[in-house]
Amino acid sequence: MDDKFDDEYQASADWLMSKTSCRPTVGIVCGSGLGGLAKILEERQIFKYADIPNFPQSTVQGHAGQLVFGTLKGKACVCMQGRFHLYEGYPVQKVAFPMRVFKLMGVETVIMTNAAGSLNQDYKVGDVMIIKDHINMPGFAAVNPLVGPNNDRFGVRFPCMSDAYDRELRKLAHEVVAELDFGDFVHEGVYCLIGGPSFETIAECRMIRQLGADALGMSTVHEVIAVRHAGMRCLAMSLISNRAVMDYESEAKANHEEVLETGCQRTAQLEQLVSTLVGRLELCHNKSL
Ligand code: HPA
C-alpha cells in the first residue's frame, strides 16, 4: 500500500478523537447555503478546519469551514459545515479526504446535501431531489478519488457503484417525506457532477439532460465514491437552487448568490427532514454492510 495521504487520515482522526469524547456514527455534509443544519446538533463542539491537522481549507463563500460534533435525536453526529470542491484547486483525494477521516472515527452512515441546478423541467427552485444515482463527468477522464494505489485499509480496488445511494435509506427518506407532508416538493433523480467553477453552457446542459441527469452541480460525487469504497452507506439530497439554462431565448443567468439564497429559504424543512431521518436510522439496516 502506498497512499501518500495514509498517515494524514489517521493523524486527523486521532487529533479529533483526542479533543472530543463524541464518537459519531453519523456524518452529515452541508452544501452551499445549507450550513444551518449543523446548528441543530446539541452539545456542539466545533473545530475549525484550519486547526485540524491535514484538513484542507474551505475557500467558498457560504461554507463556514468547520467540523461540528454533537448529538441529533440522541445520536452522535459529526457535521461538515463547508466542503471541498475540485474547482478550488484541491486534488480529488483531498476533496474526499474528510470521508476517510469519518470512517476512522467510526461513522457508518453519511448524509450529504448540496445545492444543484435543475435540468428536469418538472423541478422548481426550492424543490429537493433525493439522489438515486450519479454521473461522474470528470470521472470519465479518471478524476476519481480512488485513482492511484488502492488503500486496502479502506476498501477494494474496484468498488461497485450500482448501489452507491443506499436503497433502504432512500426508502426511509420517502417515508419521512410522506409523514412530514413534503411530497409536493421532493423528487428522486440523477445528479451529474461537473468540475466547475464556470457554470455550464446551454449546449452542455442539453447534453447532460439527454444523458439522463435531472440536476447538476459541483460536489458530492467524489465524497460518495470514497464513502462507498470505505463501506459506509450514504444518502444524498440536492436542494434545487436554480434552473439550469436550457434555452437560447432565456435571459436567465446562473449565479452563486441565487444558490445561497434558495438554501436559506428551504433550510427549515431540510433540517426537519434530516433530523427526522437521523432519528430513524436504526430502523434501516443495510445488508451489504
Ligand atoms: N450548475 C452547477 N452547479 C450548481 C448549479 C448549477 O446550475 N446550481 C448550484 N450548483
GROMACS .gro file of C-alpha atoms and ligand atoms in nm:
model
  299
    1MET     CA    1   0.000   0.000   0.000
    2ASP     CA    2   0.141   0.335  -0.097
    3ASP     CA    3  -0.124   0.601  -0.043
    4LYS     CA    4   0.055   0.929   0.016
    5PHE     CA    5  -0.228   1.055   0.239
    6ASP     CA    6  -0.243   0.740   0.453
    7ASP     CA    7  -0.075   0.883   0.765
    8GLU     CA    8  -0.271   1.204   0.726
    9TYR     CA    9  -0.615   1.041   0.759
   10GLN     CA   10  -0.514   0.873   1.083
   11ALA     CA   11  -0.345   1.182   1.224
   12SER     CA   12  -0.657   1.394   1.160
   13ALA     CA   13  -0.886   1.132   1.315
   14ASP     CA   14  -0.656   1.082   1.616
   15TRP     CA   15  -0.632   1.457   1.677
   16LEU     CA   16  -1.012   1.496   1.665
   17MET     CA   17  -1.075   1.192   1.885
   18SER     CA   18  -0.831   1.329   2.142
   19LYS     CA   19  -1.020   1.660   2.155
   20THR     CA   20  -1.376   1.530   2.185
   21SER     CA   21  -1.543   1.243   2.364
   22CYS     CA   22  -1.812   1.233   2.094
   23ARG     CA   23  -1.793   0.909   1.889
   24PRO     CA   24  -2.006   0.981   1.583
   25THR     CA   25  -2.178   0.708   1.384
   26VAL     CA   26  -2.350   0.956   1.153
   27GLY     CA   27  -2.169   1.205   0.928
   28ILE     CA   28  -2.350   1.497   0.770
   29VAL     CA   29  -2.209   1.711   0.488
   30CYS     CA   30  -2.372   2.053   0.446
   31GLY     CA   31  -2.390   2.200   0.098
   32SER     CA   32  -2.379   2.566  -0.014
   33GLY     CA   33  -2.618   2.775   0.193
   34LEU     CA   34  -2.717   2.468   0.398
   35GLY     CA   35  -2.466   2.503   0.682
   36GLY     CA   36  -2.756   2.578   0.920
   37LEU     CA   37  -2.802   2.204   0.950
   38ALA     CA   38  -2.506   2.196   1.189
   39LYS     CA   39  -2.687   2.431   1.425
   40ILE     CA   40  -2.950   2.170   1.507
   41LEU     CA   41  -2.691   1.950   1.676
   42GLU     CA   42  -2.699   1.958   2.054
   43GLU     CA   43  -2.397   1.971   2.288
   44ARG     CA   44  -2.194   2.107   1.999
   45GLN     CA   45  -1.817   2.101   1.982
   46ILE     CA   46  -1.665   2.292   1.693
   47PHE     CA   47  -1.326   2.257   1.523
   48LYS     CA   48  -1.216   2.498   1.254
   49TYR     CA   49  -1.069   2.321   0.952
   50ALA     CA   50  -0.764   2.546   0.990
   51ASP     CA   51  -0.692   2.385   1.329
   52ILE     CA   52  -0.734   2.020   1.225
   53PRO     CA   53  -0.407   1.859   1.112
   54ASN     CA   54  -0.402   1.793   0.736
   55PHE     CA   55  -0.751   1.928   0.675
   56PRO     CA   56  -0.793   2.140   0.362
   57GLN     CA   57  -0.946   2.488   0.398
   58SER     CA   58  -1.286   2.589   0.266
   59THR     CA   59  -1.243   2.883   0.028
   60VAL     CA   60  -1.602   2.927  -0.086
   61GLN     CA   61  -1.843   3.194   0.032
   62GLY     CA   62  -2.136   3.027   0.210
   63HIS     CA   63  -1.918   2.749   0.356
   64ALA     CA   64  -1.816   2.811   0.719
   65GLY     CA   65  -1.518   2.574   0.720
   66GLN     CA   66  -1.564   2.384   1.040
   67LEU     CA   67  -1.640   2.040   1.174
   68VAL     CA   68  -1.921   2.028   1.427
   69PHE     CA   69  -1.967   1.732   1.664
   70GLY     CA   70  -2.285   1.688   1.863
   71THR     CA   71  -2.599   1.484   1.907
   72LEU     CA   72  -2.911   1.482   1.697
   73LYS     CA   73  -3.213   1.286   1.819
   74GLY     CA   74  -2.978   1.124   2.069
   75LYS     CA   75  -2.731   1.007   1.804
   76ALA     CA   76  -2.369   1.114   1.796
   77CYS     CA   77  -2.306   1.304   1.472
   78VAL     CA   78  -2.027   1.491   1.301
   79CYS     CA   79  -2.119   1.761   1.056
   80MET     CA   80  -1.904   1.926   0.789
   81GLN     CA   81  -2.005   2.289   0.767
   82GLY     CA   82  -1.842   2.352   0.434
   83ARG     CA   83  -1.688   2.101   0.195
   84PHE     CA   84  -1.409   2.096  -0.062
   85HIS     CA   85  -1.450   2.114  -0.436
   86LEU     CA   86  -1.236   2.032  -0.735
   87TYR     CA   87  -1.271   2.388  -0.860
   88GLU     CA   88  -1.094   2.521  -0.552
   89GLY     CA   89  -0.786   2.352  -0.692
   90TYR     CA   90  -0.769   2.061  -0.447
   91PRO     CA   91  -0.657   1.724  -0.572
   92VAL     CA   92  -0.959   1.495  -0.586
   93GLN     CA   93  -0.817   1.287  -0.297
   94LYS     CA   94  -0.833   1.598  -0.077
   95VAL     CA   95  -1.194   1.662  -0.181
   96ALA     CA   96  -1.282   1.317  -0.043
   97PHE     CA   97  -1.031   1.332   0.247
   98PRO     CA   98  -1.284   1.401   0.525
   99MET     CA   99  -1.485   1.090   0.431
  100ARG     CA  100  -1.191   0.867   0.523
  101VAL     CA  101  -1.145   1.061   0.846
  102PHE     CA  102  -1.517   0.998   0.913
  103LYS     CA  103  -1.457   0.626   0.860
  104LEU     CA  104  -1.164   0.618   1.100
  105MET     CA  105  -1.376   0.794   1.362
  106GLY     CA  106  -1.643   0.523   1.339
  107VAL     CA  107  -1.901   0.682   1.109
  108GLU     CA  108  -2.132   0.427   0.943
  109THR     CA  109  -2.383   0.646   0.760
  110VAL     CA  110  -2.319   0.971   0.572
  111ILE     CA  111  -2.598   1.213   0.481
  112MET     CA  112  -2.498   1.472   0.222
  113THR     CA  113  -2.668   1.781   0.096
  114ASN     CA  114  -2.580   2.010  -0.191
  115ALA     CA  115  -2.722   2.290  -0.399
  116ALA     CA  116  -2.789   2.195  -0.759
  117GLY     CA  117  -2.924   2.339  -1.082
  118SER     CA  118  -3.222   2.153  -1.225
  119LEU     CA  119  -3.235   2.009  -1.575
  120ASN     CA  120  -3.568   1.833  -1.525
  121GLN     CA  121  -3.840   2.075  -1.629
  122ASP     CA  122  -4.076   1.938  -1.362
  123TYR     CA  123  -3.848   2.062  -1.083
  124LYS     CA  124  -3.894   2.407  -0.931
  125VAL     CA  125  -3.649   2.626  -0.743
  126GLY     CA  126  -3.666   2.525  -0.376
  127ASP     CA  127  -3.752   2.161  -0.453
  128VAL     CA  128  -3.546   1.881  -0.303
  129MET     CA  129  -3.412   1.587  -0.503
  130ILE     CA  130  -3.319   1.265  -0.327
  131ILE     CA  131  -3.024   1.142  -0.533
  132LYS     CA  132  -3.073   0.792  -0.666
  133ASP     CA  133  -2.766   0.779  -0.891
  134HIS     CA  134  -2.494   0.998  -1.033
  135ILE     CA  135  -2.293   1.071  -1.345
  136ASN     CA  136  -1.930   1.149  -1.263
  137MET     CA  137  -1.848   1.367  -1.561
  138PRO     CA  138  -1.485   1.431  -1.455
  139GLY     CA  139  -1.465   1.058  -1.379
  140PHE     CA  140  -1.463   0.981  -1.750
  141ALA     CA  141  -1.119   1.142  -1.751
  142ALA     CA  142  -1.011   0.939  -1.444
  143VAL     CA  143  -1.080   1.220  -1.199
  144ASN     CA  144  -1.180   0.989  -0.916
  145PRO     CA  145  -1.059   0.989  -0.554
  146LEU     CA  146  -0.961   0.623  -0.581
  147VAL     CA  147  -0.709   0.681  -0.861
  148GLY     CA  148  -0.361   0.577  -0.751
  149PRO     CA  149  -0.253   0.279  -0.543
  150ASN     CA  150  -0.553   0.127  -0.371
  151ASN     CA  151  -0.566   0.186   0.002
  152ASP     CA  152  -0.670  -0.165   0.115
  153ARG     CA  153  -0.734  -0.039   0.466
  154PHE     CA  154  -1.049   0.131   0.337
  155GLY     CA  155  -1.175  -0.090   0.059
  156VAL     CA  156  -1.128  -0.289  -0.258
  157ARG     CA  157  -0.956  -0.182  -0.580
  158PHE     CA  158  -1.271  -0.186  -0.792
  159PRO     CA  159  -1.571  -0.094  -0.577
  160CYS     CA  160  -1.923  -0.136  -0.710
  161MET     CA  161  -2.117   0.187  -0.764
  162SER     CA  162  -2.452   0.047  -0.879
  163ASP     CA  163  -2.571   0.065  -0.519
  164ALA     CA  164  -2.400   0.394  -0.433
  165TYR     CA  165  -2.713   0.559  -0.296
  166ASP     CA  166  -2.847   0.318  -0.038
  167ARG     CA  167  -3.189   0.183  -0.132
  168GLU     CA  168  -3.306   0.135   0.227
  169LEU     CA  169  -3.206   0.488   0.320
  170ARG     CA  170  -3.389   0.629   0.019
  171LYS     CA  171  -3.696   0.430   0.116
  172LEU     CA  172  -3.674   0.568   0.468
  173ALA     CA  173  -3.632   0.921   0.327
  174HIS     CA  174  -3.951   0.880   0.123
  175GLU     CA  175  -4.140   0.758   0.430
  176VAL     CA  176  -4.023   1.061   0.628
  177VAL     CA  177  -4.113   1.292   0.337
  178ALA     CA  178  -4.467   1.150   0.331
  179GLU     CA  179  -4.501   1.180   0.707
  180LEU     CA  180  -4.387   1.542   0.709
  181ASP     CA  181  -4.615   1.614   0.413
  182PHE     CA  182  -4.322   1.732   0.199
  183GLY     CA  183  -4.425   1.526  -0.103
  184ASP     CA  184  -4.513   1.835  -0.308
  185PHE     CA  185  -4.154   1.948  -0.332
  186VAL     CA  186  -3.946   1.630  -0.308
  187HIS     CA  187  -3.837   1.422  -0.609
  188GLU     CA  188  -3.590   1.143  -0.672
  189GLY     CA  189  -3.342   1.176  -0.956
  190VAL     CA  190  -2.996   1.156  -1.107
  191TYR     CA  191  -2.723   1.408  -1.018
  192CYS     CA  192  -2.444   1.495  -1.258
  193LEU     CA  193  -2.110   1.625  -1.132
  194ILE     CA  194  -1.939   1.891  -1.340
  195GLY     CA  195  -1.596   2.027  -1.249
  196GLY     CA  196  -1.684   2.398  -1.244
  197PRO     CA  197  -1.621   2.670  -1.143
  198SER     CA  198  -1.779   2.815  -1.456
  199PHE     CA  199  -2.144   2.724  -1.486
  200GLU     CA  200  -2.239   2.507  -1.781
  201THR     CA  201  -2.318   2.631  -2.128
  202ILE     CA  202  -2.662   2.579  -2.277
  203ALA     CA  203  -2.525   2.305  -2.505
  204GLU     CA  204  -2.366   2.129  -2.208
  205CYS     CA  205  -2.693   2.143  -2.011
  206ARG     CA  206  -2.883   1.995  -2.303
  207MET     CA  207  -2.627   1.720  -2.346
  208ILE     CA  208  -2.626   1.630  -1.975
  209ARG     CA  209  -3.006   1.621  -1.971
  210GLN     CA  210  -3.002   1.383  -2.267
  211LEU     CA  211  -2.759   1.163  -2.079
  212GLY     CA  212  -3.021   1.112  -1.810
  213ALA     CA  213  -2.944   1.364  -1.535
  214ASP     CA  214  -3.217   1.559  -1.354
  215ALA     CA  215  -2.987   1.806  -1.179
  216LEU     CA  216  -2.623   1.909  -1.184
  217GLY     CA  217  -2.368   2.057  -0.950
  218MET     CA  218  -2.003   2.074  -0.849
  219SER     CA  219  -1.982   1.848  -0.544
  220THR     CA  220  -2.085   1.528  -0.360
  221VAL     CA  221  -1.999   1.258  -0.615
  222HIS     CA  222  -1.633   1.215  -0.516
  223GLU     CA  223  -1.726   1.207  -0.149
  224VAL     CA  224  -1.987   0.940  -0.224
  225ILE     CA  225  -1.726   0.729  -0.406
  226ALA     CA  226  -1.492   0.745  -0.105
  227VAL     CA  227  -1.781   0.668   0.133
  228ARG     CA  228  -1.886   0.361  -0.062
  229HIS     CA  229  -1.529   0.243  -0.108
  230ALA     CA  230  -1.490   0.253   0.270
  231GLY     CA  231  -1.810   0.052   0.325
  232MET     CA  232  -2.018   0.332   0.474
  233ARG     CA  233  -2.367   0.385   0.338
  234CYS     CA  234  -2.495   0.714   0.209
  235LEU     CA  235  -2.797   0.922   0.138
  236ALA     CA  236  -2.763   1.244  -0.061
  237MET     CA  237  -3.009   1.522  -0.131
  238SER     CA  238  -2.993   1.821  -0.364
  239LEU     CA  239  -3.170   2.145  -0.298
  240ILE     CA  240  -3.265   2.289  -0.635
  241SER     CA  241  -3.125   2.641  -0.612
  242ASN     CA  242  -3.178   2.742  -0.974
  243ARG     CA  243  -3.290   2.607  -1.306
  244ALA     CA  244  -3.007   2.537  -1.544
  245VAL     CA  245  -3.044   2.746  -1.858
  246MET     CA  246  -3.152   2.516  -2.143
  247ASP     CA  247  -3.295   2.761  -2.389
  248TYR     CA  248  -3.117   3.013  -2.615
  249GLU     CA  249  -3.409   3.259  -2.579
  250SER     CA  250  -3.379   3.269  -2.199
  251GLU     CA  251  -3.243   3.580  -2.026
  252ALA     CA  252  -3.170   3.383  -1.703
  253LYS     CA  253  -2.811   3.356  -1.580
  254ALA     CA  254  -2.688   3.110  -1.318
  255ASN     CA  255  -2.516   3.283  -1.024
  256HIS     CA  256  -2.383   3.188  -0.683
  257GLU     CA  257  -2.595   3.442  -0.491
  258GLU     CA  258  -2.914   3.273  -0.610
  259VAL     CA  259  -2.769   2.939  -0.498
  260LEU     CA  260  -2.708   3.070  -0.144
  261GLU     CA  261  -3.045   3.246  -0.117
  262THR     CA  262  -3.250   2.937  -0.200
  263GLY     CA  263  -3.054   2.744   0.061
  264CYS     CA  264  -3.169   2.991   0.325
  265GLN     CA  265  -3.535   2.970   0.226
  266ARG     CA  266  -3.566   2.591   0.244
  267THR     CA  267  -3.338   2.541   0.544
  268ALA     CA  268  -3.611   2.476   0.799
  269GLN     CA  269  -3.772   2.194   0.603
  270LEU     CA  270  -3.443   2.036   0.509
  271GLU     CA  271  -3.332   2.044   0.873
  272GLN     CA  272  -3.656   1.877   0.975
  273LEU     CA  273  -3.611   1.613   0.707
  274VAL     CA  274  -3.251   1.536   0.807
  275SER     CA  275  -3.315   1.533   1.180
  276THR     CA  276  -3.620   1.305   1.149
  277LEU     CA  277  -3.418   1.074   0.927
  278VAL     CA  278  -3.128   1.058   1.170
  279GLY     CA  279  -3.373   0.970   1.447
  280ARG     CA  280  -3.491   0.671   1.242
  281LEU     CA  281  -3.160   0.537   1.115
  282GLU     CA  282  -3.157   0.228   1.336
  283LEU     CA  283  -3.478   0.117   1.166
  284CYS     CA  284  -3.288   0.089   0.844
  285HIS     CA  285  -3.030  -0.185   0.809
  286ASN     CA  286  -2.814  -0.237   0.508
  287LYS     CA  287  -2.747  -0.597   0.425
  288SER     CA  288  -2.436  -0.504   0.227
  289LEU     CA  289  -2.256  -0.365   0.532
  290HPA     N1  290  -2.469   2.438  -1.212
  290HPA     C1  291  -2.366   2.383  -1.147
  290HPA     N2  292  -2.358   2.381  -1.017
  290HPA     C2  293  -2.459   2.434  -0.946
  290HPA     C3  294  -2.568   2.492  -1.007
  290HPA     C4  295  -2.574   2.495  -1.149
  290HPA     O1  296  -2.668   2.545  -1.211
  290HPA     N3  297  -2.651   2.536  -0.909
  290HPA     C5  298  -2.591   2.502  -0.791
  290HPA     N4  299  -2.474   2.441  -0.814
   0.00000   0.00000   0.00000
